[in-house]
CSV table of C-alpha atoms in Angstrom, one decimal:
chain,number,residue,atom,x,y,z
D,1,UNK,CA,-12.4,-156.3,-164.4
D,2,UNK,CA,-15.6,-155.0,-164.8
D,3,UNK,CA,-18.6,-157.4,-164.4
D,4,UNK,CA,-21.2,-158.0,-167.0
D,5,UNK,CA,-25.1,-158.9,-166.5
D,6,UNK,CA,-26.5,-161.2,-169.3
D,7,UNK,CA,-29.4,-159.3,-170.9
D,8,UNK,CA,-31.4,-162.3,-172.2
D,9,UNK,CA,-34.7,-163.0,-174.5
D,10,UNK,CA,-37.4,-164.1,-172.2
D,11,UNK,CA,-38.2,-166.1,-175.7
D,12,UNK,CA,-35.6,-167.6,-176.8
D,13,UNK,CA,-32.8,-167.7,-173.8
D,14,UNK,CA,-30.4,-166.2,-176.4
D,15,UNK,CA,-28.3,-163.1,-175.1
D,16,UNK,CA,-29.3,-160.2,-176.3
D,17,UNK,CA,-26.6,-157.9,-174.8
D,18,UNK,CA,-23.9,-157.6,-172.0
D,19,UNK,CA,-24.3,-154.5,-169.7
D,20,UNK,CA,-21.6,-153.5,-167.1
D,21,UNK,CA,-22.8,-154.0,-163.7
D,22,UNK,CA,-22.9,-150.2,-161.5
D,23,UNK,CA,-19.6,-151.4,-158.9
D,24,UNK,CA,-21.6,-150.5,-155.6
D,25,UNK,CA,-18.6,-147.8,-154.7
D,26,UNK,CA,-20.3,-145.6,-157.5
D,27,UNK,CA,-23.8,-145.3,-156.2
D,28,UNK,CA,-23.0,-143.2,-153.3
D,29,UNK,CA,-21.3,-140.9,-156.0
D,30,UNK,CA,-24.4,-141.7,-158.3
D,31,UNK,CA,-26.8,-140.2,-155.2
D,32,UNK,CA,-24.7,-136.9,-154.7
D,33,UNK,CA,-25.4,-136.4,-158.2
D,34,UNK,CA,-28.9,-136.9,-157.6
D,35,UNK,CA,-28.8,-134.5,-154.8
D,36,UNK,CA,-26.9,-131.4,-156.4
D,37,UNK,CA,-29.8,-132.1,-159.9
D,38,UNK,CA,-32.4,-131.9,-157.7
D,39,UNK,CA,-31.7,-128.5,-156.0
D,40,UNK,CA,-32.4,-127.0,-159.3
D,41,UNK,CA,-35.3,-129.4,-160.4
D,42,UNK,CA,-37.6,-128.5,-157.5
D,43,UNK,CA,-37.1,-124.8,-158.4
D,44,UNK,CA,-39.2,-125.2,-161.2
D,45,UNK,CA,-43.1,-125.4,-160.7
D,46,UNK,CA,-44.8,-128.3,-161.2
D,47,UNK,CA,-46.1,-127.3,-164.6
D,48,UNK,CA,-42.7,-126.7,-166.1
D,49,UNK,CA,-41.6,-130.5,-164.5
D,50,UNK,CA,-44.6,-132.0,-166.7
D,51,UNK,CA,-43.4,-130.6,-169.6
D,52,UNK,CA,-40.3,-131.8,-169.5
D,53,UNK,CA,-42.0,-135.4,-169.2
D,54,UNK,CA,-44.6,-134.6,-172.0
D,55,UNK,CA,-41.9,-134.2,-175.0
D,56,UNK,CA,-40.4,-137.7,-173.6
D,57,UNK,CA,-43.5,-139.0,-173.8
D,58,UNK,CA,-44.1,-138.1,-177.1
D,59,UNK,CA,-41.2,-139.8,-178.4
D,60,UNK,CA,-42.1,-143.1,-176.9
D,61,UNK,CA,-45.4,-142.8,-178.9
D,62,UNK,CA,-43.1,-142.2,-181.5
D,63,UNK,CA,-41.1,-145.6,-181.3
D,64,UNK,CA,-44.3,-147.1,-180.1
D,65,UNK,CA,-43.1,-150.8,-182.5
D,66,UNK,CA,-39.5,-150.6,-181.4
D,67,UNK,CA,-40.2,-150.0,-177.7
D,68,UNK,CA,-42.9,-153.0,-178.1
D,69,UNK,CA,-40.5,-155.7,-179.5
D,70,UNK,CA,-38.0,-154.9,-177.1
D,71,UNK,CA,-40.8,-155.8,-174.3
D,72,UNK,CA,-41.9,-158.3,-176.3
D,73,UNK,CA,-38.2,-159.9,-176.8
D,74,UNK,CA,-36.8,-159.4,-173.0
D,75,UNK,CA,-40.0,-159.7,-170.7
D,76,UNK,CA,-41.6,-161.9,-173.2
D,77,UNK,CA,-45.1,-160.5,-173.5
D,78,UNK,CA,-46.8,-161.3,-176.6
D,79,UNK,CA,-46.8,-158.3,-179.5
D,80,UNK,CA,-50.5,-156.8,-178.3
D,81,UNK,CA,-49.6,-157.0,-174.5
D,82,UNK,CA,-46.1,-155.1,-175.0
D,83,UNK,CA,-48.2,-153.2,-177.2
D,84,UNK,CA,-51.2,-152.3,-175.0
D,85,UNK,CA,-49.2,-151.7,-171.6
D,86,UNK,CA,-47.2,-149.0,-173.7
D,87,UNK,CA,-50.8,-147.2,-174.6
D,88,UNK,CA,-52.3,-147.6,-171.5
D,89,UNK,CA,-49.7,-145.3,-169.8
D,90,UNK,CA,-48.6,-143.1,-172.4
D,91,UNK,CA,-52.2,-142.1,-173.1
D,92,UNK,CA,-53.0,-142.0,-169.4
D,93,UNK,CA,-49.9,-139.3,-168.9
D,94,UNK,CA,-52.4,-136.2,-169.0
D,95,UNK,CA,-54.6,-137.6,-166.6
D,96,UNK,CA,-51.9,-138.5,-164.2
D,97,UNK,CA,-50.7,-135.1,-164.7
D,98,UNK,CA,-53.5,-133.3,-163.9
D,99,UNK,CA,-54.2,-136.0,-160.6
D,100,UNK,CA,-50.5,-135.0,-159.5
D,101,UNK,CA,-51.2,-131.4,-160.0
D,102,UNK,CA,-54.4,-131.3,-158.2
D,103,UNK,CA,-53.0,-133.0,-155.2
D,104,UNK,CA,-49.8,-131.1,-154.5
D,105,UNK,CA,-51.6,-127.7,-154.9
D,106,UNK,CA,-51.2,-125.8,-151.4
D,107,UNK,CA,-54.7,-126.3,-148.9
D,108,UNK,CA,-55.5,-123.3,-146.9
D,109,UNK,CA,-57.4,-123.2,-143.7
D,110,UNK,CA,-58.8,-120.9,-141.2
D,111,UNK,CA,-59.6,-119.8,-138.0
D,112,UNK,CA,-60.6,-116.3,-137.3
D,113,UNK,CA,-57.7,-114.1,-138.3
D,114,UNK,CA,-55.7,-117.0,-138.4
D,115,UNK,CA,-54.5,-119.2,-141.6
D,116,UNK,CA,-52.6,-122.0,-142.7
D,117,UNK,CA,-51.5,-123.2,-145.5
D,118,UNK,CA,-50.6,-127.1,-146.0
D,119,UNK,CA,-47.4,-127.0,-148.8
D,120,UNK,CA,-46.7,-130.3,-150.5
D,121,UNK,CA,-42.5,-130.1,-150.9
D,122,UNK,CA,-40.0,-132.2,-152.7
D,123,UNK,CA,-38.6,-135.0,-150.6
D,124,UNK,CA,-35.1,-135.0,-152.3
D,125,UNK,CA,-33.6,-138.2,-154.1
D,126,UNK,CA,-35.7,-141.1,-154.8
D,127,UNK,CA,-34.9,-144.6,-155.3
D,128,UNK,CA,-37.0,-146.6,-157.7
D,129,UNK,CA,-36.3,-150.4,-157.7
D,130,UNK,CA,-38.7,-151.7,-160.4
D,131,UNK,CA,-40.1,-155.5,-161.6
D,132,UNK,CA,-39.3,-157.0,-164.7
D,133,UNK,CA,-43.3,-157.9,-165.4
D,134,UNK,CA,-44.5,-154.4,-166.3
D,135,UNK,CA,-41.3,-153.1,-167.3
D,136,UNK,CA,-43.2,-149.8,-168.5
D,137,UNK,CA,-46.0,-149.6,-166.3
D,138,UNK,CA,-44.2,-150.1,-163.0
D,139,UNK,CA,-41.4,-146.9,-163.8
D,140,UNK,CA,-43.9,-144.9,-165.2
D,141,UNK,CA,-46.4,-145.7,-162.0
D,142,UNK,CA,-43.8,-145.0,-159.2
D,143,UNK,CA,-41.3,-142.4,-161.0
D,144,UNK,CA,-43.7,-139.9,-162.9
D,145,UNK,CA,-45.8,-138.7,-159.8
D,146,UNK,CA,-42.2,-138.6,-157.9
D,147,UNK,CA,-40.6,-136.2,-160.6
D,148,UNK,CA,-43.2,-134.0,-160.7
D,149,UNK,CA,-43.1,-133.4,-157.0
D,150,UNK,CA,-39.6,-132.3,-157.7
D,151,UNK,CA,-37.7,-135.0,-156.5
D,152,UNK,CA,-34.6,-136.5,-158.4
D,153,UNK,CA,-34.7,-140.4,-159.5
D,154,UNK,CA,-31.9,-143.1,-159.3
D,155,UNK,CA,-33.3,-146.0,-160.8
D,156,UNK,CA,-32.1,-149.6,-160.8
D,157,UNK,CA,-34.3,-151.8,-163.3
D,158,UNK,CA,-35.1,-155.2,-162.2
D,159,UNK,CA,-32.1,-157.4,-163.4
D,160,UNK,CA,-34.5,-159.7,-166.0
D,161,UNK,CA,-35.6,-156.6,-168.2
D,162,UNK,CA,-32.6,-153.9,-167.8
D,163,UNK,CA,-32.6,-153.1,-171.7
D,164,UNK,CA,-36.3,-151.7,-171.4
D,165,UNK,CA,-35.5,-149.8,-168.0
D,166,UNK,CA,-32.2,-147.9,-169.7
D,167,UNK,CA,-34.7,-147.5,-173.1
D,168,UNK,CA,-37.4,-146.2,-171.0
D,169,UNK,CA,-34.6,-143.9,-169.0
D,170,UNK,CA,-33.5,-142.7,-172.6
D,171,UNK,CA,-36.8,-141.7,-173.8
D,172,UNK,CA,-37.1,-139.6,-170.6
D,173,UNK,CA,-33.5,-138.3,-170.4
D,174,UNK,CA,-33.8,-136.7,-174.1
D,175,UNK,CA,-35.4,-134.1,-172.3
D,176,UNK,CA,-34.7,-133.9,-168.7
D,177,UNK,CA,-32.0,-132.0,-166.9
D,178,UNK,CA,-28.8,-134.0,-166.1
D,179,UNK,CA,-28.8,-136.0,-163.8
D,180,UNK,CA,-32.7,-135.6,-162.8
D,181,UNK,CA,-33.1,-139.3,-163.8
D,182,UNK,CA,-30.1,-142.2,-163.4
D,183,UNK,CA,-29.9,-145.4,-163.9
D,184,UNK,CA,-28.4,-148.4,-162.1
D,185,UNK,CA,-27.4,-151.9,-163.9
D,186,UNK,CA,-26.9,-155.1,-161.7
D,187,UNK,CA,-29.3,-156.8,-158.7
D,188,UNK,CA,-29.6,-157.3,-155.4
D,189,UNK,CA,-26.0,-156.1,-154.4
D,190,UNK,CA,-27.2,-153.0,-156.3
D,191,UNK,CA,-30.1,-152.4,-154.7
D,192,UNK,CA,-29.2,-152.8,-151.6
D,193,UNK,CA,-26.5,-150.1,-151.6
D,194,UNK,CA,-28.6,-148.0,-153.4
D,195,UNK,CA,-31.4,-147.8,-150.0
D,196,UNK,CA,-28.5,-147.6,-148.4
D,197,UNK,CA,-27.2,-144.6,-149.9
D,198,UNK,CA,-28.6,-140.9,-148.9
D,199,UNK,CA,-32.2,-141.0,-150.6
D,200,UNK,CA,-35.0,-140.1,-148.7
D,201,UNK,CA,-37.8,-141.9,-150.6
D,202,UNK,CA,-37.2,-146.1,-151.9
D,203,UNK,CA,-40.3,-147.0,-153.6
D,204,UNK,CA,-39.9,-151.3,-154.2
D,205,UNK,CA,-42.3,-154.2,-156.0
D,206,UNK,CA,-40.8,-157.2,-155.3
D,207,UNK,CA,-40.6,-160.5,-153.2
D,208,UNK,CA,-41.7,-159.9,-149.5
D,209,UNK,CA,-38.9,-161.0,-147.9
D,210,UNK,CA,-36.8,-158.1,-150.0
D,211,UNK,CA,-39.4,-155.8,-148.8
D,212,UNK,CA,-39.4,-156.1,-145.4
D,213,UNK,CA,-35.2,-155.9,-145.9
D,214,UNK,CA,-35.5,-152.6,-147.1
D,215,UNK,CA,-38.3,-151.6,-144.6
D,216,UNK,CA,-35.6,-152.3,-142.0
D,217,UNK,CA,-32.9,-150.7,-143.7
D,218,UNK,CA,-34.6,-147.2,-144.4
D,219,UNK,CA,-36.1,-147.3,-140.6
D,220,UNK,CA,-32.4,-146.7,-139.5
D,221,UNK,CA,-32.7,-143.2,-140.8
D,222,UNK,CA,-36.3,-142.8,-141.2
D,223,UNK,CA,-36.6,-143.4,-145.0
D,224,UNK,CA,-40.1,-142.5,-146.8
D,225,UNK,CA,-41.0,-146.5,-147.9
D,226,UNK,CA,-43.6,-147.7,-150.1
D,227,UNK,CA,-43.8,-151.3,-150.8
D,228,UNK,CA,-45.6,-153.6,-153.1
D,229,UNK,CA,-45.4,-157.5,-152.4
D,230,UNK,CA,-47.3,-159.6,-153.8
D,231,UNK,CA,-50.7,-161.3,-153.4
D,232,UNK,CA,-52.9,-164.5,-154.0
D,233,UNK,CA,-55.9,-162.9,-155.5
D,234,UNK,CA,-59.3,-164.6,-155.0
D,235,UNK,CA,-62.1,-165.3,-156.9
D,236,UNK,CA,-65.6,-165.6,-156.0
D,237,UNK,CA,-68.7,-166.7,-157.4
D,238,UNK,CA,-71.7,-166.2,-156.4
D,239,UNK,CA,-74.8,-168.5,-157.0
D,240,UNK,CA,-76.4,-165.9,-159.1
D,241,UNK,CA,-73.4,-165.0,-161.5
D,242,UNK,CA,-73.9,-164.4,-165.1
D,243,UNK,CA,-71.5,-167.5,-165.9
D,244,UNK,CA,-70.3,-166.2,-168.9
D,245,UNK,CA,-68.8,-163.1,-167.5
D,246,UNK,CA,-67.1,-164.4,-164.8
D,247,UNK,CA,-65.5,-167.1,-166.8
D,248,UNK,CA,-64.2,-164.6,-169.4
D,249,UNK,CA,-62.8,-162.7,-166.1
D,250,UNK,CA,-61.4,-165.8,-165.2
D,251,UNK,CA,-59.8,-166.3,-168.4
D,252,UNK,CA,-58.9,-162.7,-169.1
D,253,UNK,CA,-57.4,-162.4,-165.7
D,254,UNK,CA,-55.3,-165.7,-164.6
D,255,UNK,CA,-53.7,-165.9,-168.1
D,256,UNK,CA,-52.8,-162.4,-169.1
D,257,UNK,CA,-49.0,-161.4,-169.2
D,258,UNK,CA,-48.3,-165.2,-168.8
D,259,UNK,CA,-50.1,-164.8,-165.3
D,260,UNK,CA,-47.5,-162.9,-164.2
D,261,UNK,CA,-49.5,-159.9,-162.6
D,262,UNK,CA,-49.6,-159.1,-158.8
D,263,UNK,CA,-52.8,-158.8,-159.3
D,264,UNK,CA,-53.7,-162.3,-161.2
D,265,UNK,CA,-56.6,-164.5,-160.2
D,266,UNK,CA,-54.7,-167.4,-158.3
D,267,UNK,CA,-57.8,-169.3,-156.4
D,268,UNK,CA,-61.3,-169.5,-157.8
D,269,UNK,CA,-63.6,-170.5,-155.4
D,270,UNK,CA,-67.4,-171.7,-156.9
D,271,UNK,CA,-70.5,-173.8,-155.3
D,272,UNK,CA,-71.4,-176.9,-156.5
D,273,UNK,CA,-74.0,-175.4,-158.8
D,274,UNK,CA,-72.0,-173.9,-160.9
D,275,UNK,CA,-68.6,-175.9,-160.4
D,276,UNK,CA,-68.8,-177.9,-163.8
D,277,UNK,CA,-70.6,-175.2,-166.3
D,278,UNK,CA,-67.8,-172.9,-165.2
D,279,UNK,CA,-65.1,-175.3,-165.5
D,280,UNK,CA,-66.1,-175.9,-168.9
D,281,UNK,CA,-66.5,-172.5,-170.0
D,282,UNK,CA,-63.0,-171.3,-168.5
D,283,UNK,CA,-61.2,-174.2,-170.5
D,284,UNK,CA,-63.2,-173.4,-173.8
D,285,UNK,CA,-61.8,-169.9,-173.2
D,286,UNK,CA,-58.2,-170.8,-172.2
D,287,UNK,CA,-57.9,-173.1,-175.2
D,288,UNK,CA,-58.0,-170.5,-177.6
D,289,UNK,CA,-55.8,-168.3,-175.5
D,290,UNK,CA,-52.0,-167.8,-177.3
D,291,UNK,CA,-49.6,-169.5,-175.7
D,292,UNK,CA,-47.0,-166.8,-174.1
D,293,UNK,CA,-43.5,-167.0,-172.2
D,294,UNK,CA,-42.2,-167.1,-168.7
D,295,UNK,CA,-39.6,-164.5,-167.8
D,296,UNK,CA,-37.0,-167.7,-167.5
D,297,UNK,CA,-36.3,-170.4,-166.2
D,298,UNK,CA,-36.4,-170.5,-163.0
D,299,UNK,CA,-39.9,-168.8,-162.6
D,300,UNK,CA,-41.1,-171.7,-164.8
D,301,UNK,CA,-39.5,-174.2,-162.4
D,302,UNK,CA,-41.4,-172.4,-160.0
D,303,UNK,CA,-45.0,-172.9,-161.6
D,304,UNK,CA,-44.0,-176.7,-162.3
D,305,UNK,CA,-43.1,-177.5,-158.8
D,306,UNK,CA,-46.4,-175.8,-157.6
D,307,UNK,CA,-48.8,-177.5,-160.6
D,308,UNK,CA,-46.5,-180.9,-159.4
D,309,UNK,CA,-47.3,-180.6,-156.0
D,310,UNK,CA,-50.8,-180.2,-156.2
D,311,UNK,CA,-51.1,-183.1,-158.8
D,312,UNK,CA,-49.8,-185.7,-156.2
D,313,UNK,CA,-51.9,-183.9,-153.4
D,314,UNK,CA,-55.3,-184.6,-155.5
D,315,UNK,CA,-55.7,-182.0,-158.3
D,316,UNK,CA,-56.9,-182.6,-161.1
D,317,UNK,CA,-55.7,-181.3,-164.7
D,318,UNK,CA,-58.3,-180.6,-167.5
D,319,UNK,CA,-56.5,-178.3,-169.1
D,320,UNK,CA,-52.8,-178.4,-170.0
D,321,UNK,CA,-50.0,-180.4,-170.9
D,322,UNK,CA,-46.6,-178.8,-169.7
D,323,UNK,CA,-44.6,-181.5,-170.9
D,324,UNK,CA,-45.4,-180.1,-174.2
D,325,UNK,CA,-44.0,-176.8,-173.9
D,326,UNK,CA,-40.2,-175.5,-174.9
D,327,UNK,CA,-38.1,-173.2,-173.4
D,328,UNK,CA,-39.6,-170.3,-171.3
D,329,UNK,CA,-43.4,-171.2,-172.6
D,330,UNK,CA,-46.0,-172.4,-171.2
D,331,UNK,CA,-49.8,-172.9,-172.2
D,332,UNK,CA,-52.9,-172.6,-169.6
D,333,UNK,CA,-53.0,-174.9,-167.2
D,334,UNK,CA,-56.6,-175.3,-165.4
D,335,UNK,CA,-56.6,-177.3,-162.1
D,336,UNK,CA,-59.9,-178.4,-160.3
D,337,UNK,CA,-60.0,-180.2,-156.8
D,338,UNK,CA,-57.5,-177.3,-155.7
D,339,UNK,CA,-57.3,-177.5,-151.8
D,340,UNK,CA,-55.8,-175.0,-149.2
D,341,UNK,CA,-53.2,-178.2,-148.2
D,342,UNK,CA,-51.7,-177.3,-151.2
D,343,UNK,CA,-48.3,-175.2,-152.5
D,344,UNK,CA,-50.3,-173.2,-155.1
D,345,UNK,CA,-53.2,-172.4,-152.5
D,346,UNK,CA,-50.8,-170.5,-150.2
D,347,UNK,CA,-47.6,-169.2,-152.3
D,348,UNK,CA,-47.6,-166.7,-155.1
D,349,UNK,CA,-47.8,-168.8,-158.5
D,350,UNK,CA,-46.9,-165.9,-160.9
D,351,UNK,CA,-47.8,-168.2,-163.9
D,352,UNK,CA,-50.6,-169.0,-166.2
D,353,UNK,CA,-52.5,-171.5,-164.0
D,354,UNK,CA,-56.2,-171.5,-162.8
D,355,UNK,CA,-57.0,-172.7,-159.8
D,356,UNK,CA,-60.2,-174.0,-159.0
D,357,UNK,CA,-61.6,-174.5,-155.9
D,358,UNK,CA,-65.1,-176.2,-155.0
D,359,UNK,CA,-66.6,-174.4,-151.6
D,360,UNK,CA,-69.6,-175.3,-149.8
D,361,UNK,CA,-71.2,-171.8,-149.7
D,362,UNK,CA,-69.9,-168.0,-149.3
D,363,UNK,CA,-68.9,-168.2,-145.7
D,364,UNK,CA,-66.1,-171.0,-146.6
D,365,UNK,CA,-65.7,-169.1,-149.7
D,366,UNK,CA,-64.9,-166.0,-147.5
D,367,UNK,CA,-63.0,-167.9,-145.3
D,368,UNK,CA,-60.5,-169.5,-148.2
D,369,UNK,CA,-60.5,-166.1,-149.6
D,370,UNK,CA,-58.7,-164.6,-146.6
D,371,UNK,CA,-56.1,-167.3,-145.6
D,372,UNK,CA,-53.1,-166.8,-145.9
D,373,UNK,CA,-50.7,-163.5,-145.7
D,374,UNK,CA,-51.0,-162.0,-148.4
D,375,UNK,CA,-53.9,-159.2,-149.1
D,376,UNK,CA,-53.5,-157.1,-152.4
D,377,UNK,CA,-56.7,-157.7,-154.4
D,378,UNK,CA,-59.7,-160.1,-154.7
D,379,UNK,CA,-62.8,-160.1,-156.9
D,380,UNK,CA,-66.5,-160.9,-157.1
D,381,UNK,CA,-69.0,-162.2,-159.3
D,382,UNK,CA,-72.3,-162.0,-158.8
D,383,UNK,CA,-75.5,-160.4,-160.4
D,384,UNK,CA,-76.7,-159.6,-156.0
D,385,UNK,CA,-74.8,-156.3,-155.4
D,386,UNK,CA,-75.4,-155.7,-152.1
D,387,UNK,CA,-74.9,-159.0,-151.3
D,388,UNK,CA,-72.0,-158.9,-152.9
D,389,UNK,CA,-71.1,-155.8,-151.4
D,390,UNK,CA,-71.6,-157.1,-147.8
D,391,UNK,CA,-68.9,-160.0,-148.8
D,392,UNK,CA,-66.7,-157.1,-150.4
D,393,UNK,CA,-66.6,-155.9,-146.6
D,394,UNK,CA,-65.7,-159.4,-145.3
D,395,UNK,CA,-62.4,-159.7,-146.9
D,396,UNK,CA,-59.4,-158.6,-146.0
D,397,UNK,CA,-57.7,-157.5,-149.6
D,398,UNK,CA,-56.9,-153.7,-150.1
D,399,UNK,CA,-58.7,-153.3,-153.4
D,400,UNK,CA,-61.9,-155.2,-154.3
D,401,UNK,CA,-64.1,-155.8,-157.4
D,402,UNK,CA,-67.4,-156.5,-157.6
D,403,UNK,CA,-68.2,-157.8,-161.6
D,404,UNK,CA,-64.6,-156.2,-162.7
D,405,UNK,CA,-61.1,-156.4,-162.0
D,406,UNK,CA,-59.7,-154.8,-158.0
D,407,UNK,CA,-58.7,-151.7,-159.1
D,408,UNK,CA,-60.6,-148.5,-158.5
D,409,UNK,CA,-61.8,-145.9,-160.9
D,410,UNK,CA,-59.4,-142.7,-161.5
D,411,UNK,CA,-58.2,-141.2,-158.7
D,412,UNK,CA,-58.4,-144.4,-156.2
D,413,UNK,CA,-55.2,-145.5,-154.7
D,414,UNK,CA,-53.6,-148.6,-155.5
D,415,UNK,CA,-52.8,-150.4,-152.0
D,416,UNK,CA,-52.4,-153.7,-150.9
D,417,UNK,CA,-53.3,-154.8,-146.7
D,418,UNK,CA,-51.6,-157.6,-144.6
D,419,UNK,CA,-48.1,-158.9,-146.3
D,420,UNK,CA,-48.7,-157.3,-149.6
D,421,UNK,CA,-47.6,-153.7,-148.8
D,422,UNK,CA,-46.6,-150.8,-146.8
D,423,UNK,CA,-47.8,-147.5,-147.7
D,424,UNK,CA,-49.3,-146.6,-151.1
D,425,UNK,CA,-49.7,-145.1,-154.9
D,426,UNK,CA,-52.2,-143.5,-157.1
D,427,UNK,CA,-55.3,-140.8,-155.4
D,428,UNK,CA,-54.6,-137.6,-154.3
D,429,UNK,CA,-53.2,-139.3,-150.6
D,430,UNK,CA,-50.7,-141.7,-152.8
D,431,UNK,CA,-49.4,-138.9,-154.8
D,432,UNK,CA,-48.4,-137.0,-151.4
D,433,UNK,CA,-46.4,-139.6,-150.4
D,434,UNK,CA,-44.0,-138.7,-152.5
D,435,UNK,CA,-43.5,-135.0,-150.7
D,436,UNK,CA,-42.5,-133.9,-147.6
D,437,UNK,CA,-45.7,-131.9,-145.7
D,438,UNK,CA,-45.3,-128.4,-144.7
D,439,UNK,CA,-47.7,-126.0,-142.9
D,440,UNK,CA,-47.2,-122.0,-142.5
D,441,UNK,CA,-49.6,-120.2,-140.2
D,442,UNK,CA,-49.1,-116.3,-139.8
């Protein structure tokens, strides 16, 4: 008998739809698929791959409302989120197309009558194991550069939001060649034979510990990896901040997508001066803030242990009443008196709470800033760049913002340090990752 997997609503816990699970003995079948599409695939040039990916693209803007509820009904994202993270990447194709294009074009160097030319080659099948939190974003992020490098895709969905992955994989497979781009339905069994299987590249955002599973497993045959695990993101404030900005970032930035972002502002760490004025200002905000859903149940256990365990360890509540709230939702929670003894200091939250933290001056700020393992993003406020700069270079996080969000401009790579990845995406060096390097020298 063939197993099912429960599609769900993030919203409402009501089944939307049973899917039959991929048995595991198919995926090496599933792979050799893969392999015999992509002989073909990396034939063509680079151009003629985008293409292919431009006319899917256009029918996603064409569906932009039905693709949206569906986000909106299984992740849970409120209407302008599902919405907005559809935009952001469909209008951001071109760009990434020309990024891809740029970086993969042959280098030539010389020396006397000597001259070599770097090529930038297909690396064969590609597994893509995706998160349910950008359901869009995170496929788009880690599969377009890939299949425009020639590379075939077999991609597994996280379990939570496998009706978006097999919309998104229909979209894309209107146009492709057979088998270019396959999907895989289950979990963790799945996944696991699927890095397991022959594919040269597994790209994986996920929980650490599955991370470092699969960095073991593709080191057996020397599998391309490139991870993305988490983080604890840190706020700053400087003395000299513009308080309203940084509280809107606050705001903007520990509460959007439910708080569910790898990159969400979990510790806020402010001097006494402005403790209380930025307290107040980050509640006024969060207060008007629409309340928004959990993926399920268990990740809202998961906040209310953390929000329980600093309560009894001397946190305070001003904001928030989880009591209150049904099902999968839950409303803002702002915690002051946050201290590193605590649960929600140290593990990923992944939920709409803000954490402040009163520090004695930038040096402990600094200090509370870097403890712990992980090391994707931080950010700081303050109107002193240099100074701010100089504490920039003091922290251990992969990306950094000064007065904005971590990420870099166009063309920066997105890369976490420490325990929040291995390897990266995005810039000329991230999009190489997915080839395999040749030189010729005559």
């Amino acid at each position: 008998m063939t197993e099912k997997l429960k599609c769900l609503n993030a919203r409402t816990g009501e089944v939307m739809e049973e899917l039959a699970i991929t048995p595991v003995s198919e995926i090496k079948n599933i792979v050799a698929k893969s392999h015999t599409a992509q002989k073909k695939w990396a034939l063509l040039s680079i151009d003629e791959r985008s293409d292919y990916i431009r006319k899917a693209y256009e029918t996603i803007t064409e569906d932009l409302e039905g693709f949206a509820n569906l986000i909106h009904e299984e992740m849970g994202k409120t209407m302008p989120e599902a919405l907005g993270e559809i935009k952001v990447y469909t209008s951001g194709l071109e760009n990434m197309i020309k990024e891809v294009k740029e970086a993969l074009t042959p280098e030539v160097n010389s020396a006397g009558e000597l001259e070599t030319t770097t090529y930038f080659d297909s690396l064969g099948v590609c597994a893509s194991i995706t998160p349910w939190n950008f359901p869009m974003g995170m496929p788009h992020t880690l599969m377009m550069p890939s299949l425009m490098a020639g590379n075939t895709i077999v991609f597994k969905p996280s379990e939570e939001v496998t009706l978006i992955g097999l919309a998104y994989a229909k979209y894309l497979n209107k146009f492709l060649p057979e088998d270019v781009l396959q999907v895989v339905v289950g979990a963790g069994e799945q996944g696991k034979a699927l890095v397991e299987a022959d594919v040269q590249l597994v790209t994986f955002t996920g929980s650490q510990r599955t991370g470092k599973n699969i960095l073991e497993t593709g080191a057996k045959d020397l599998k391309r990896v490139i991870l993305e695990l988490g983080g604890k993101d840190a706020l700053i404030v400087m003395d000299d901040v513009d308080i309203d900005s940084a509280s809107k970032f606050a705001t903007i930035n520990s509460f959007r997508n439910c708080g569910q972002v790898c990159v969400s502002t979990e510790k806020i760490l402010v001097t006494d001066k402005n403790h209380d004025i930025f307290v107040e200002k980050l509640v006024e905000r969060a207060k008007r803030l629409e309340v928004s859903s959990l993926i399920n149940k268990t990740q809202k256990n998961h906040v209310l242990a953390q929000i329980d365990d600093a309560m009894k360890k001397g946190a305070k509540m001003v904001l928030g009443d989880p009591s209150k709230d049904e099902k999968n939702f839950l409303s803002p929670v702002v915690l002051t008196n946050v201290t590193n003894d605590m649960d929600i200091m140290i593990d990923e939250t992944f939920g709409p709470v803000a954490c402040i933290t009163k520090v004695n001056d930038l040096d402990h700020a600094v200090e509370l800033a870097n403890e712990g393992e992980y090391a994707l993003g931080s950010v700081i406020f303050g109107n002193d760049k240099e100074q701010a700069k100089n504490v920039a270079r003091r922290l251990k996080a992969g990306m950094i913002g000064i007065n904005k969000s971590c990420g870099g401009v166009k063309g920066s790579p997105w890369v976490g340090a420490g325990q929040s990845g291995y390897n990266f995406h995005g810039s000329s060096a991230g999009h190489r990752m997915f080839t395999q390097v040749r030189i010729v020298t005559a």
